[in-house]
Amino acid sequence: MKLRALISLVAALGLATPLAAQKKVERRLALGMEGALRVHNMVGSVIIHGWNKDTVLVRAVLADGDEFHMGGTYTGAKMFVESSNDRNPKATRLEIWVPARVRLWVKTATANIDVTGVSGGLDLYVVSGTIDVRGNPRELNAEAIDGDIHVSGSSPWIRVKSATGAITFRGASADAALSTVSGSIKVEGGLFERAKIETVTGNITFAGQLDRSGAFDFDTHAGTVDIAVPDKTNASFSVVTIAGRIDNRVSRTRALAGRFGRGEELTTETGAGGAKVNVRTFKGPVTIRHSP
Amino acid sequence: MTHDVIRHLLDDYVTGELTEDARAPVAEHIDGCELCSAEVESLKEILARASELPRSIDPPATAWSNIRHAIEHDAEVLRRVPAAKTWWRPFTAAAAVLLVAAVSSSATYLYVTRDPGYHVLAPKIAIRPAAETPASLAAFTVEENNYLRTASILQELLDSQQGELAPETIAQLKASLRTIDEAILEARNALARDPANKILIEMLSASYRQKVDLLRRTTEMTRGS
């Protein structure tokens, strides 16, 4: 009988351990609709929703021993997780509801960042997690080292950088700059006024509308460049490769042999000309075509 | 010494200006590093070509008017390519020869007369904003040294912070830096064959900017909030 009771006790403790190793926290803080919020979480995930209340609500799931801290005023607040072991921090899940027009700053190490419905400025930094943004932030600055970055929505000003991670941007922007080393960059969507897209070996795919007075730069060392523009685009293309090929499908102009003895060069226009599109690659092939 | 510190010393190694103490570890590294070995070969080639040049060249009195004329015609012809492609070639070639001579001469002059205190003074020279690119190979060489120095400082800082990064992230970062270094080396070798190629200078500048930016971002992210 005693043995059975002991087994039951051990089993109960065993079952309880995972639950006891996590701690749930819920906190609220008043923050103005256009206030500023800083969030710092090393590992796990940060999920942020914009809402139309001047309140920050946080639901956190912390590892045992970790502490959640939050404080600030109506104009600015900060929250972070204090790990019980800085050398080996445990995963924390932060789900946060913030005033929609807030100025948001989030920094993580390996935590994924997911932001939805925030129209204020966003500054998002991860080392190796992924960043997902859905909505129309006033400004967006997102940086990762080896994580992917996905943006779905439009922003007048967008800066996105990764090294090995891929970047996808579905939306429109007046001023966009996207950059990777080996990660691919894929842009799809609406109207762009200025864009600078660069990689070292990552492939670049651009399918968007070009503002007639806009300027667009595509640079890569060895990645492919595929630019698709609508039929009635007014643009002037200048394409130079040192050792790559150019496939022009938007006009009858043929690429010429490069002036430096290798590679190819193309200068051509679509419509009445206008948007200045500059493409430079060392050995990556370039294709310019009409959108399907 | 790290790879990036050694890369910064390669030009002094090739010109024999390294102290004996520093020369041995650099030589040992070059023996085992394909990238540095290729860089040394490239530098030796540039040095050999530079040594064949005269110390100074007085351009002919009509040089600038010829170049300007060629540029104006170049712009005009580009608008009418390919119909009138052939007649301007000799003109552009002549201008290119003059340009190469002038650039090479400037580079040689800078090289021969460089100030021994240059390495101390150089950090004061700011790296140009992203939108600007050096106008000549000589200007680029100065800028390249600044990039190398900045990258070296950042790399050392990052090395000291490596404990803060996961091993997988360090591996990814090293892979990215290697990718950029390979692109730089490839473009550098192409530029050695074609020193007047401004597009290559722009590409090299862009690659260096990428490298410095990646190192800077990583050190900033690793530092914590």
PDB file of N, CA and C in Angstrom, chain A residues 167-227:
ATOM      1  N   ILE A 167      14.410  37.611 -47.334  1.00  0.00           N
ATOM      2  CA  ILE A 167      13.487  38.730 -47.115  1.00  0.00           C
ATOM      3  C   ILE A 167      12.354  38.630 -48.123  1.00  0.00           C
ATOM      4  N   THR A 168      11.131  38.692 -47.620  1.00  0.00           N
ATOM      5  CA  THR A 168       9.997  38.816 -48.544  1.00  0.00           C
ATOM      6  C   THR A 168       9.210  40.061 -48.147  1.00  0.00           C
ATOM      7  N   PHE A 169       8.827  40.833 -49.133  1.00  0.00           N
ATOM      8  CA  PHE A 169       8.071  42.057 -48.882  1.00  0.00           C
ATOM      9  C   PHE A 169       6.904  42.101 -49.856  1.00  0.00           C
ATOM     10  N   ARG A 170       5.711  42.019 -49.285  1.00  0.00           N
ATOM     11  CA  ARG A 170       4.509  42.118 -50.110  1.00  0.00           C
ATOM     12  C   ARG A 170       3.792  43.402 -49.722  1.00  0.00           C
ATOM     13  N   GLY A 171       3.912  44.410 -50.548  1.00  0.00           N
ATOM     14  CA  GLY A 171       3.291  45.680 -50.221  1.00  0.00           C
ATOM     15  C   GLY A 171       3.842  46.780 -51.095  1.00  0.00           C
ATOM     16  N   ALA A 172       3.731  48.010 -50.599  1.00  0.00           N
ATOM     17  CA  ALA A 172       4.205  49.165 -51.365  1.00  0.00           C
ATOM     18  C   ALA A 172       5.012  50.058 -50.439  1.00  0.00           C
ATOM     19  N   SER A 173       5.848  50.900 -51.049  1.00  0.00           N
ATOM     20  CA  SER A 173       6.641  51.811 -50.220  1.00  0.00           C
ATOM     21  C   SER A 173       7.145  52.979 -51.055  1.00  0.00           C
ATOM     22  N   ALA A 174       7.228  54.146 -50.393  1.00  0.00           N
ATOM     23  CA  ALA A 174       7.820  55.301 -51.071  1.00  0.00           C
ATOM     24  C   ALA A 174       9.334  55.189 -51.056  1.00  0.00           C
ATOM     25  N   ASP A 175       9.855  54.537 -50.046  1.00  0.00           N
ATOM     26  CA  ASP A 175      11.315  54.494 -49.893  1.00  0.00           C
ATOM     27  C   ASP A 175      11.693  53.175 -49.234  1.00  0.00           C
ATOM     28  N   ALA A 176      12.189  52.236 -50.011  1.00  0.00           N
ATOM     29  CA  ALA A 176      12.496  50.913 -49.479  1.00  0.00           C
ATOM     30  C   ALA A 176      13.961  50.568 -49.722  1.00  0.00           C
ATOM     31  N   ALA A 177      14.605  50.011 -48.727  1.00  0.00           N
ATOM     32  CA  ALA A 177      15.976  49.515 -48.891  1.00  0.00           C
ATOM     33  C   ALA A 177      16.052  48.138 -48.246  1.00  0.00           C
ATOM     34  N   LEU A 178      16.359  47.142 -49.053  1.00  0.00           N
ATOM     35  CA  LEU A 178      16.403  45.761 -48.574  1.00  0.00           C
ATOM     36  C   LEU A 178      17.773  45.189 -48.888  1.00  0.00           C
ATOM     37  N   SER A 179      18.331  44.464 -47.935  1.00  0.00           N
ATOM     38  CA  SER A 179      19.702  44.004 -48.141  1.00  0.00           C
ATOM     39  C   SER A 179      19.957  42.665 -47.461  1.00  0.00           C
ATOM     40  N   THR A 180      20.652  41.772 -48.156  1.00  0.00           N
ATOM     41  CA  THR A 180      21.102  40.514 -47.553  1.00  0.00           C
ATOM     42  C   THR A 180      22.498  40.199 -48.080  1.00  0.00           C
ATOM     43  N   VAL A 181      23.091  39.149 -47.507  1.00  0.00           N
ATOM     44  CA  VAL A 181      24.341  38.634 -48.067  1.00  0.00           C
ATOM     45  C   VAL A 181      23.998  37.466 -48.995  1.00  0.00           C
ATOM     46  N   SER A 182      23.569  36.355 -48.402  1.00  0.00           N
ATOM     47  CA  SER A 182      23.236  35.204 -49.244  1.00  0.00           C
ATOM     48  C   SER A 182      21.736  34.903 -49.270  1.00  0.00           C
ATOM     49  N   GLY A 183      20.977  35.560 -48.439  1.00  0.00           N
ATOM     50  CA  GLY A 183      19.532  35.332 -48.439  1.00  0.00           C
ATOM     51  C   GLY A 183      18.879  35.913 -49.683  1.00  0.00           C
ATOM     52  N   SER A 184      17.793  35.297 -50.105  1.00  0.00           N
ATOM     53  CA  SER A 184      17.082  35.816 -51.279  1.00  0.00           C
ATOM     54  C   SER A 184      16.219  37.011 -50.873  1.00  0.00           C
ATOM     55  N   ILE A 185      15.916  37.856 -51.843  1.00  0.00           N
ATOM     56  CA  ILE A 185      14.998  38.977 -51.599  1.00  0.00           C
ATOM     57  C   ILE A 185      13.883  38.902 -52.631  1.00  0.00           C
ATOM     58  N   LYS A 186      12.664  38.884 -52.109  1.00  0.00           N
ATOM     59  CA  LYS A 186      11.518  38.811 -53.017  1.00  0.00           C
ATOM     60  C   LYS A 186      10.565  39.964 -52.693  1.00  0.00           C
ATOM     61  N   VAL A 187      10.302  40.776 -53.687  1.00  0.00           N
ATOM     62  CA  VAL A 187       9.398  41.908 -53.496  1.00  0.00           C
ATOM     63  C   VAL A 187       8.222  41.758 -54.446  1.00  0.00           C
ATOM     64  N   GLU A 188       7.037  41.860 -53.899  1.00  0.00           N
ATOM     65  CA  GLU A 188       5.835  41.757 -54.729  1.00  0.00           C
ATOM     66  C   GLU A 188       4.868  42.834 -54.287  1.00  0.00           C
ATOM     67  N   GLY A 189       4.181  43.414 -55.204  1.00  0.00           N
ATOM     68  CA  GLY A 189       3.103  44.257 -54.738  1.00  0.00           C
ATOM     69  C   GLY A 189       2.895  45.523 -55.477  1.00  0.00           C
ATOM     70  N   GLY A 190       2.721  46.599 -54.681  1.00  0.00           N
ATOM     71  CA  GLY A 190       2.186  47.841 -55.203  1.00  0.00           C
ATOM     72  C   GLY A 190       3.222  48.796 -55.739  1.00  0.00           C
ATOM     73  N   LEU A 191       2.950  50.067 -55.519  1.00  0.00           N
ATOM     74  CA  LEU A 191       3.754  51.128 -56.120  1.00  0.00           C
ATOM     75  C   LEU A 191       4.977  51.454 -55.262  1.00  0.00           C
ATOM     76  N   PHE A 192       6.110  51.607 -55.946  1.00  0.00           N
ATOM     77  CA  PHE A 192       7.347  51.997 -55.263  1.00  0.00           C
ATOM     78  C   PHE A 192       7.865  53.288 -55.882  1.00  0.00           C
ATOM     79  N   GLU A 193       8.358  54.180 -55.017  1.00  0.00           N
ATOM     80  CA  GLU A 193       8.950  55.424 -55.528  1.00  0.00           C
ATOM     81  C   GLU A 193      10.464  55.347 -55.562  1.00  0.00           C
ATOM     82  N   ARG A 194      11.048  54.807 -54.502  1.00  0.00           N
ATOM     83  CA  ARG A 194      12.498  54.599 -54.473  1.00  0.00           C
ATOM     84  C   ARG A 194      12.743  53.240 -53.849  1.00  0.00           C
ATOM     85  N   ALA A 195      13.654  52.506 -54.427  1.00  0.00           N
ATOM     86  CA  ALA A 195      13.998  51.206 -53.837  1.00  0.00           C
ATOM     87  C   ALA A 195      15.466  50.923 -54.092  1.00  0.00           C
ATOM     88  N   LYS A 196      16.104  50.405 -53.084  1.00  0.00           N
ATOM     89  CA  LYS A 196      17.492  49.953 -53.244  1.00  0.00           C
ATOM     90  C   LYS A 196      17.548  48.531 -52.709  1.00  0.00           C
ATOM     91  N   ILE A 197      17.874  47.610 -53.592  1.00  0.00           N
ATOM     92  CA  ILE A 197      17.867  46.202 -53.203  1.00  0.00           C
ATOM     93  C   ILE A 197      19.244  45.628 -53.500  1.00  0.00           C
ATOM     94  N   GLU A 198      19.889  45.066 -52.491  1.00  0.00           N
ATOM     95  CA  GLU A 198      21.234  44.552 -52.748  1.00  0.00           C
ATOM     96  C   GLU A 198      21.496  43.252 -52.005  1.00  0.00           C
ATOM     97  N   THR A 199      22.237  42.381 -52.672  1.00  0.00           N
ATOM     98  CA  THR A 199      22.685  41.133 -52.064  1.00  0.00           C
ATOM     99  C   THR A 199      24.128  40.894 -52.523  1.00  0.00           C
ATOM    100  N   VAL A 200      24.734  39.875 -51.936  1.00  0.00           N
ATOM    101  CA  VAL A 200      26.047  39.456 -52.454  1.00  0.00           C
ATOM    102  C   VAL A 200      25.850  38.231 -53.350  1.00  0.00           C
ATOM    103  N   THR A 201      25.228  37.198 -52.787  1.00  0.00           N
ATOM    104  CA  THR A 201      24.947  36.021 -53.625  1.00  0.00           C
ATOM    105  C   THR A 201      23.453  35.674 -53.659  1.00  0.00           C
ATOM    106  N   GLY A 202      22.661  36.336 -52.867  1.00  0.00           N
ATOM    107  CA  GLY A 202      21.227  36.040 -52.827  1.00  0.00           C
ATOM    108  C   GLY A 202      20.527  36.481 -54.099  1.00  0.00           C
ATOM    109  N   ASN A 203      19.503  35.732 -54.477  1.00  0.00           N
ATOM    110  CA  ASN A 203      18.732  36.078 -55.681  1.00  0.00           C
ATOM    111  C   ASN A 203      17.737  37.205 -55.384  1.00  0.00           C
ATOM    112  N   ILE A 204      17.526  38.036 -56.381  1.00  0.00           N
ATOM    113  CA  ILE A 204      16.588  39.157 -56.221  1.00  0.00           C
ATOM    114  C   ILE A 204      15.426  38.979 -57.190  1.00  0.00           C
ATOM    115  N   THR A 205      14.224  39.043 -56.639  1.00  0.00           N
ATOM    116  CA  THR A 205      13.020  38.987 -57.479  1.00  0.00           C
ATOM    117  C   THR A 205      12.172  40.202 -57.150  1.00  0.00           C
ATOM    118  N   PHE A 206      11.892  41.017 -58.157  1.00  0.00           N
ATOM    119  CA  PHE A 206      11.088  42.224 -57.925  1.00  0.00           C
ATOM    120  C   PHE A 206       9.917  42.219 -58.887  1.00  0.00           C
ATOM    121  N   ALA A 207       8.726  42.333 -58.335  1.00  0.00           N
ATOM    122  CA  ALA A 207       7.529  42.430 -59.177  1.00  0.00           C
ATOM    123  C   ALA A 207       6.646  43.514 -58.584  1.00  0.00           C
ATOM    124  N   GLY A 208       6.833  44.721 -59.057  1.00  0.00           N
ATOM    125  CA  GLY A 208       6.060  45.828 -58.505  1.00  0.00           C
ATOM    126  C   GLY A 208       5.888  46.924 -59.528  1.00  0.00           C
ATOM    127  N   GLN A 209       5.151  47.973 -59.132  1.00  0.00           N
ATOM    128  CA  GLN A 209       4.957  49.117 -60.024  1.00  0.00           C
ATOM    129  C   GLN A 209       5.989  50.186 -59.704  1.00  0.00           C
ATOM    130  N   LEU A 210       6.494  50.815 -60.760  1.00  0.00           N
ATOM    131  CA  LEU A 210       7.530  51.821 -60.573  1.00  0.00           C
ATOM    132  C   LEU A 210       6.939  53.206 -60.777  1.00  0.00           C
ATOM    133  N   ASP A 211       7.101  54.060 -59.784  1.00  0.00           N
ATOM    134  CA  ASP A 211       6.669  55.439 -59.958  1.00  0.00           C
ATOM    135  C   ASP A 211       7.499  56.089 -61.075  1.00  0.00           C
ATOM    136  N   ARG A 212       6.845  56.857 -61.907  1.00  0.00           N
ATOM    137  CA  ARG A 212       7.526  57.395 -63.096  1.00  0.00           C
ATOM    138  C   ARG A 212       8.728  58.279 -62.739  1.00  0.00           C
ATOM    139  N   SER A 213       8.652  58.931 -61.584  1.00  0.00           N
ATOM    140  CA  SER A 213       9.791  59.790 -61.195  1.00  0.00           C
ATOM    141  C   SER A 213      10.703  59.086 -60.195  1.00  0.00           C
ATOM    142  N   GLY A 214      10.515  57.796 -60.072  1.00  0.00           N
ATOM    143  CA  GLY A 214      11.258  57.067 -59.044  1.00  0.00           C
ATOM    144  C   GLY A 214      12.662  56.664 -59.455  1.00  0.00           C
ATOM    145  N   ALA A 215      13.404  56.138 -58.481  1.00  0.00           N
ATOM    146  CA  ALA A 215      14.772  55.652 -58.730  1.00  0.00           C
ATOM    147  C   ALA A 215      14.912  54.280 -58.072  1.00  0.00           C
ATOM    148  N   PHE A 216      15.457  53.349 -58.821  1.00  0.00           N
ATOM    149  CA  PHE A 216      15.508  51.960 -58.347  1.00  0.00           C
ATOM    150  C   PHE A 216      16.890  51.376 -58.627  1.00  0.00           C
ATOM    151  N   ASP A 217      17.505  50.866 -57.596  1.00  0.00           N
ATOM    152  CA  ASP A 217      18.849  50.291 -57.746  1.00  0.00           C
ATOM    153  C   ASP A 217      18.837  48.838 -57.312  1.00  0.00           C
ATOM    154  N   PHE A 218      19.374  47.987 -58.155  1.00  0.00           N
ATOM    155  CA  PHE A 218      19.494  46.563 -57.850  1.00  0.00           C
ATOM    156  C   PHE A 218      20.976  46.196 -57.983  1.00  0.00           C
ATOM    157  N   ASP A 219      21.554  45.709 -56.922  1.00  0.00           N
ATOM    158  CA  ASP A 219      22.979  45.360 -56.946  1.00  0.00           C
ATOM    159  C   ASP A 219      23.197  43.975 -56.373  1.00  0.00           C
ATOM    160  N   THR A 220      23.955  43.165 -57.069  1.00  0.00           N
ATOM    161  CA  THR A 220      24.331  41.868 -56.523  1.00  0.00           C
ATOM    162  C   THR A 220      25.658  41.453 -57.139  1.00  0.00           C
ATOM    163  N   HIS A 221      26.371  40.628 -56.427  1.00  0.00           N
ATOM    164  CA  HIS A 221      27.628  40.117 -56.983  1.00  0.00           C
ATOM    165  C   HIS A 221      27.327  38.899 -57.853  1.00  0.00           C
ATOM    166  N   ALA A 222      26.694  37.904 -57.248  1.00  0.00           N
ATOM    167  CA  ALA A 222      26.497  36.645 -57.982  1.00  0.00           C
ATOM    168  C   ALA A 222      25.055  36.158 -57.980  1.00  0.00           C
ATOM    169  N   GLY A 223      24.159  36.905 -57.377  1.00  0.00           N
ATOM    170  CA  GLY A 223      22.759  36.469 -57.371  1.00  0.00           C
ATOM    171  C   GLY A 223      22.095  36.751 -58.709  1.00  0.00           C
ATOM    172  N   THR A 224      20.960  36.099 -58.948  1.00  0.00           N
ATOM    173  CA  THR A 224      20.186  36.418 -60.144  1.00  0.00           C
ATOM    174  C   THR A 224      19.303  37.629 -59.847  1.00  0.00           C
ATOM    175  N   VAL A 225      18.988  38.378 -60.881  1.00  0.00           N
ATOM    176  CA  VAL A 225      18.069  39.515 -60.723  1.00  0.00           C
ATOM    177  C   VAL A 225      16.923  39.335 -61.710  1.00  0.00           C
ATOM    178  N   ASP A 226      15.725  39.298 -61.182  1.00  0.00           N
ATOM    179  CA  ASP A 226      14.543  39.124 -62.029  1.00  0.00           C
ATOM    180  C   ASP A 226      13.581  40.279 -61.729  1.00  0.00           C
ATOM    181  N   ILE A 227      13.422  41.154 -62.699  1.00  0.00           N
ATOM    182  CA  ILE A 227      12.565  42.324 -62.505  1.00  0.00           C
ATOM    183  C   ILE A 227      11.362  42.216 -63.432  1.00  0.00           C
TER     184      ILE A 227
END
